[in-house]
Short mmCIF file of C-alpha atoms in Angstrom, two decimals:
data_model
loop_
_atom_site.label_atom_id
_atom_site.label_comp_id
_atom_site.label_asym_id
_atom_site.label_seq_id
_atom_site.Cartn_x
_atom_site.Cartn_y
_atom_site.Cartn_z
CA MET A 443 -0.03 0.23 0.00
CA THR A 444 0.98 3.43 -0.97
CA ASP A 445 2.44 5.44 2.09
CA TYR A 446 0.68 8.66 2.71
CA HIS A 447 3.79 10.59 2.71
CA ALA A 448 4.29 10.16 -0.93
CA ILE A 449 0.55 10.93 -1.75
CA LEU A 450 0.67 14.44 0.23
CA LYS A 451 4.20 15.02 -1.20
CA ARG A 452 2.82 14.22 -5.01
CA VAL A 453 -0.30 16.43 -4.46
CA GLY A 454 1.97 18.93 -2.29
CA PHE A 455 4.08 19.15 -5.45
CA ALA A 456 1.38 19.96 -8.18
CA TRP A 457 -0.16 22.62 -5.78
CA VAL A 458 2.98 24.42 -5.73
CA ILE A 459 3.76 24.19 -9.62
CA PHE A 460 0.32 25.22 -10.45
CA GLY A 461 0.84 28.27 -7.57
CA LEU A 462 3.72 29.51 -9.32
CA VAL A 463 2.03 29.23 -13.11
CA ASP A 464 -0.98 31.01 -11.54
CA ILE A 465 1.42 33.92 -10.00
CA ALA A 466 3.04 34.04 -13.63
CA PHE A 467 -0.80 34.29 -14.94
CA MET A 468 -1.62 37.27 -12.78
CA ILE A 469 1.57 39.18 -13.83
CA TYR A 470 0.46 38.56 -17.55
CA CYS A 471 -2.90 39.50 -16.50
CA LEU A 472 -1.69 42.64 -15.07
CA MET A 473 0.98 43.56 -17.98
CA HIS A 474 -1.90 43.24 -20.58
CA ARG A 475 -4.43 45.08 -18.49
CA GLN A 476 -6.85 42.03 -18.40
CA GLY A 477 -9.21 41.18 -15.87
CA TYR A 478 -7.86 38.83 -13.31
CA SER A 479 -9.52 36.73 -10.68
CA SER A 480 -8.54 33.73 -8.56
CA SER A 481 -8.24 31.92 -5.22
CA PHE A 482 -5.04 30.22 -5.39
CA ASN A 483 -1.14 31.86 -6.55
CA LEU A 484 0.34 32.14 -3.03
CA PHE A 485 -2.24 30.12 -0.77
CA ALA A 486 -1.44 27.25 -3.75
CA VAL A 487 2.40 27.38 -3.20
CA ILE A 488 2.23 27.47 0.88
CA ILE A 489 -0.56 24.67 1.12
CA GLY A 490 1.72 23.05 -1.33
CA ILE A 491 4.21 23.10 0.55
CA PHE A 492 2.97 22.14 3.71
CA LEU A 493 1.65 19.38 2.38
CA MET A 494 4.89 18.14 0.87
CA ARG A 495 6.09 18.36 4.63
CA GLY A 496 3.81 15.57 5.24
CA SER A 497 1.29 17.78 7.45
CA LEU A 498 -2.09 15.97 8.11
CA ARG A 499 -3.50 19.26 9.66
CA THR A 500 -3.08 20.58 6.27
CA THR A 501 -5.00 17.70 4.85
CA THR A 502 -7.97 19.15 7.10
CA LEU A 503 -8.29 22.63 5.27
CA VAL A 504 -7.53 21.14 1.98
CA ILE A 505 -10.68 18.25 1.79
CA HIS A 506 -12.77 21.25 2.96
CA PHE A 507 -11.32 23.71 0.29
CA SER A 508 -11.08 21.58 -2.32
CA ALA A 509 -15.04 20.24 -1.69
CA PHE A 510 -15.91 24.25 -1.44
CA MET A 511 -14.36 25.20 -4.75
CA LEU A 512 -15.58 22.32 -6.45
CA THR A 513 -19.34 22.93 -5.65
CA LEU A 514 -18.42 26.41 -6.44
CA PHE A 515 -16.77 25.60 -9.75
CA ILE A 516 -19.61 23.26 -10.68
CA GLY A 517 -22.23 25.74 -9.77
CA ILE A 518 -20.29 28.45 -12.01
CA ILE A 519 -20.36 26.18 -15.14
CA PHE A 520 -24.42 26.05 -14.97
CA LEU A 521 -24.67 30.07 -14.21
CA PHE A 522 -22.17 30.72 -17.10
CA PRO A 523 -24.36 31.23 -19.70
CA PHE A 524 -26.05 34.07 -17.48
CA ILE A 525 -22.85 35.73 -16.49
CA GLN A 526 -21.45 35.93 -20.20
CA PRO A 527 -23.30 36.05 -23.53
CA THR A 528 -22.37 33.15 -25.71
CA GLY A 529 -21.88 36.12 -28.10
CA LEU A 530 -19.10 37.82 -26.24
CA ILE A 531 -17.18 34.69 -25.40
CA LEU A 532 -17.08 33.83 -29.41
CA ALA A 533 -15.76 37.60 -29.86
CA GLN A 534 -13.39 37.21 -27.07
CA ALA A 535 -11.76 33.98 -28.64
CA LYS A 536 -11.93 35.23 -32.35
CA LEU A 537 -10.06 38.89 -31.14
CA ASN A 538 -7.94 37.52 -28.48
CA PRO A 539 -7.49 34.24 -29.23
CA LEU A 540 -4.13 33.79 -27.17
CA SER A 541 -5.61 35.36 -23.84
CA SER A 542 -9.01 33.31 -24.01
CA ALA A 543 -7.22 29.94 -24.75
CA VAL A 544 -4.86 30.67 -21.37
CA SER A 545 -8.12 31.23 -19.61
CA TRP A 546 -9.77 28.24 -20.54
CA LEU A 547 -6.75 26.01 -20.27
CA MET A 548 -6.12 27.70 -16.49
CA ALA A 549 -10.01 26.95 -15.84
CA VAL A 550 -9.94 23.18 -16.89
CA ALA A 551 -6.31 22.97 -14.70
CA VAL A 552 -8.13 24.18 -11.66
CA LEU A 553 -11.39 21.67 -12.42
CA ALA A 554 -8.82 18.72 -12.81
CA LEU A 555 -6.48 20.02 -10.05
CA LEU A 556 -9.57 20.38 -7.78
CA VAL A 557 -11.15 16.61 -8.72
CA TRP A 558 -7.73 15.08 -8.42
CA THR A 559 -7.05 16.74 -5.26
CA TYR A 560 -10.12 15.68 -3.42
CA ARG A 561 -9.34 11.97 -4.28
CA GLN A 562 -6.01 11.90 -3.43
CA MET A 563 -7.14 13.36 -0.13
CA ARG A 564 -9.77 11.00 -0.03
CA SER A 565 -7.67 7.87 -0.59
CA GLN A 566 -7.48 4.73 1.85
CA PRO A 567 -3.72 5.46 2.81
CA VAL A 568 -4.56 9.38 3.86
CA ARG A 569 -8.03 8.17 5.20
CA GLU A 570 -6.02 5.68 7.54
CA ALA A 571 -3.54 8.28 8.54
CA ARG A 572 -6.24 10.79 9.51
CA ILE A 573 -7.94 8.18 11.91
CA ALA A 574 -4.38 7.42 13.38
CA SER A 575 -4.11 11.27 14.50
CA GLY A 576 -7.51 11.34 15.89
CA ARG A 577 -8.96 13.15 12.25
CA THR A 578 -12.46 12.74 11.25
CA THR A 579 -12.71 11.06 7.75
CA THR A 580 -16.38 12.30 7.15
CA MET A 581 -17.71 13.80 4.28
CA PRO A 582 -17.09 17.60 4.04
CA LYS A 583 -20.95 18.41 4.44
CA ILE A 584 -20.56 22.15 5.85
CA ALA A 585 -17.85 23.02 3.05
CA ILE A 586 -20.13 22.03 0.22
CA GLY A 587 -23.23 23.26 1.78
CA PHE A 588 -21.38 26.81 1.91
CA GLY A 589 -20.51 26.35 -1.59
CA ILE A 590 -24.45 25.41 -2.69
CA VAL A 591 -25.37 28.59 -0.41
CA LEU A 592 -22.86 30.57 -2.03
CA VAL A 593 -24.02 29.65 -6.17
CA VAL A 594 -27.88 30.32 -4.96
CA PHE A 595 -26.85 33.87 -3.59
CA MET A 596 -25.03 34.45 -6.82
CA ALA A 597 -27.75 33.27 -8.83
CA VAL A 598 -30.00 35.81 -7.11
CA MET A 599 -28.16 38.48 -7.34
CA LEU A 600 -27.07 38.16 -11.04
CA ASN A 601 -30.89 38.10 -11.78
CA MET A 602 -31.28 41.34 -9.39
CA THR A 603 -28.60 43.10 -11.17
CA LEU A 604 -26.54 41.88 -14.38
CA ASN A 605 -29.89 40.55 -15.86
CA GLY A 606 -32.16 42.77 -14.26
CA ALA A 607 -33.63 46.25 -14.66
CA ILE A 608 -30.48 47.68 -13.06
CA GLY A 609 -28.63 45.70 -15.83
CA ALA A 610 -30.74 46.68 -18.72
CA GLU A 611 -30.75 50.34 -17.34
CA ALA A 612 -26.87 50.05 -17.92
CA ILE A 613 -26.96 48.45 -21.42
CA GLU A 614 -29.41 51.42 -22.42
CA LEU A 615 -27.01 53.97 -21.17
CA ALA A 616 -24.10 52.29 -23.05
CA ARG A 617 -26.10 51.91 -26.03
CA LYS A 618 -26.76 55.87 -26.10
CA LYS A 619 -22.88 56.43 -26.37
CA LEU A 620 -22.37 53.70 -29.19
CA GLY A 621 -25.30 53.14 -30.97
CA PRO A 622 -26.69 50.09 -32.34
CA ASP A 623 -23.45 48.76 -34.40
CA TYR A 624 -22.60 46.60 -31.17
CA LYS A 625 -24.41 43.71 -29.21
CA TYR A 626 -24.10 44.77 -25.18
CA ALA A 627 -23.72 42.73 -21.78
CA THR A 628 -23.63 43.95 -18.50
CA GLN A 629 -20.19 42.91 -16.83
CA SER A 630 -20.64 44.60 -13.25
CA ILE A 631 -23.05 46.95 -11.06
CA ARG A 632 -22.04 49.26 -8.26
CA ALA A 633 -24.48 50.77 -6.00
CA SER A 634 -23.68 53.59 -3.25
CA GLY A 635 -27.09 55.16 -1.87
CA LYS A 636 -28.66 56.29 -5.01
CA HIS A 637 -25.72 56.23 -7.18
CA ARG A 638 -24.98 53.45 -9.88
CA SER A 639 -22.11 52.66 -11.82
CA GLY A 640 -21.19 49.70 -13.92
CA ILE A 641 -19.19 48.39 -16.93
CA VAL A 642 -20.90 47.33 -20.08
CA ALA A 643 -19.62 44.88 -22.42
CA ALA A 644 -20.19 46.58 -26.32
CA TYR A 645 -19.20 43.57 -28.88
CA ASN A 646 -19.37 42.89 -32.64
CA ASP A 647 -17.17 40.73 -34.74
CA LYS A 648 -14.71 43.70 -35.01
CA GLU A 649 -14.12 44.64 -31.59
CA ILE A 650 -14.89 44.47 -28.18
CA LYS A 651 -15.23 47.60 -26.00
CA TYR A 652 -15.67 48.28 -21.77
CA VAL A 653 -18.07 50.86 -21.27
CA PRO A 654 -18.56 52.58 -17.97
CA VAL A 655 -21.71 54.03 -17.20
CA HIS A 656 -22.77 56.19 -14.40
CA TRP A 657 -26.53 57.45 -13.29
CA SER A 658 -28.58 58.21 -10.48
CA GLU A 659 -32.25 56.79 -9.10
#
């Protein structure tokens, strides 16, 4: 039977490598003024180092984090058509093929890493080591529950903002600026009292523009 130390070292090494790649991707996005959002980078490197040192305490964090992120990731897959219109995704792929390909590859890598990590942390050698150290091996229901709650919250907020009346108003303001030659999709909305602001993507086959809009209720 494989010793649990070998499993932790293997998983830890993968997390360190992924964290370093994610940091490099973050630098790339900042240099090219592209959007970047990740829960990994330096966190992944630190977690990876502790796993490589054989820390069973760290396995608890990794199990719960992986379960939470997997739940969230799967939920976002179902929400994605409501977050980004298919036309905008295709326009991004056509106009910025390299950055689009990198972004999708990173997303696939994250999903694969989370699935593999969770399976490794739930493997028999690791489970036996956790039991021997007095740690539970039950399914991380709380982490999964938090993931489900967050997905539901995101769905409600998207319906109320980006895809609701506020989002429609933002699109109308952007359309007044650029005219009918573009399709529009609200990317973000911010509210401060009666003041509203947001970013609307205006896109066609030739270009993508991100239009800031501001208005008051």
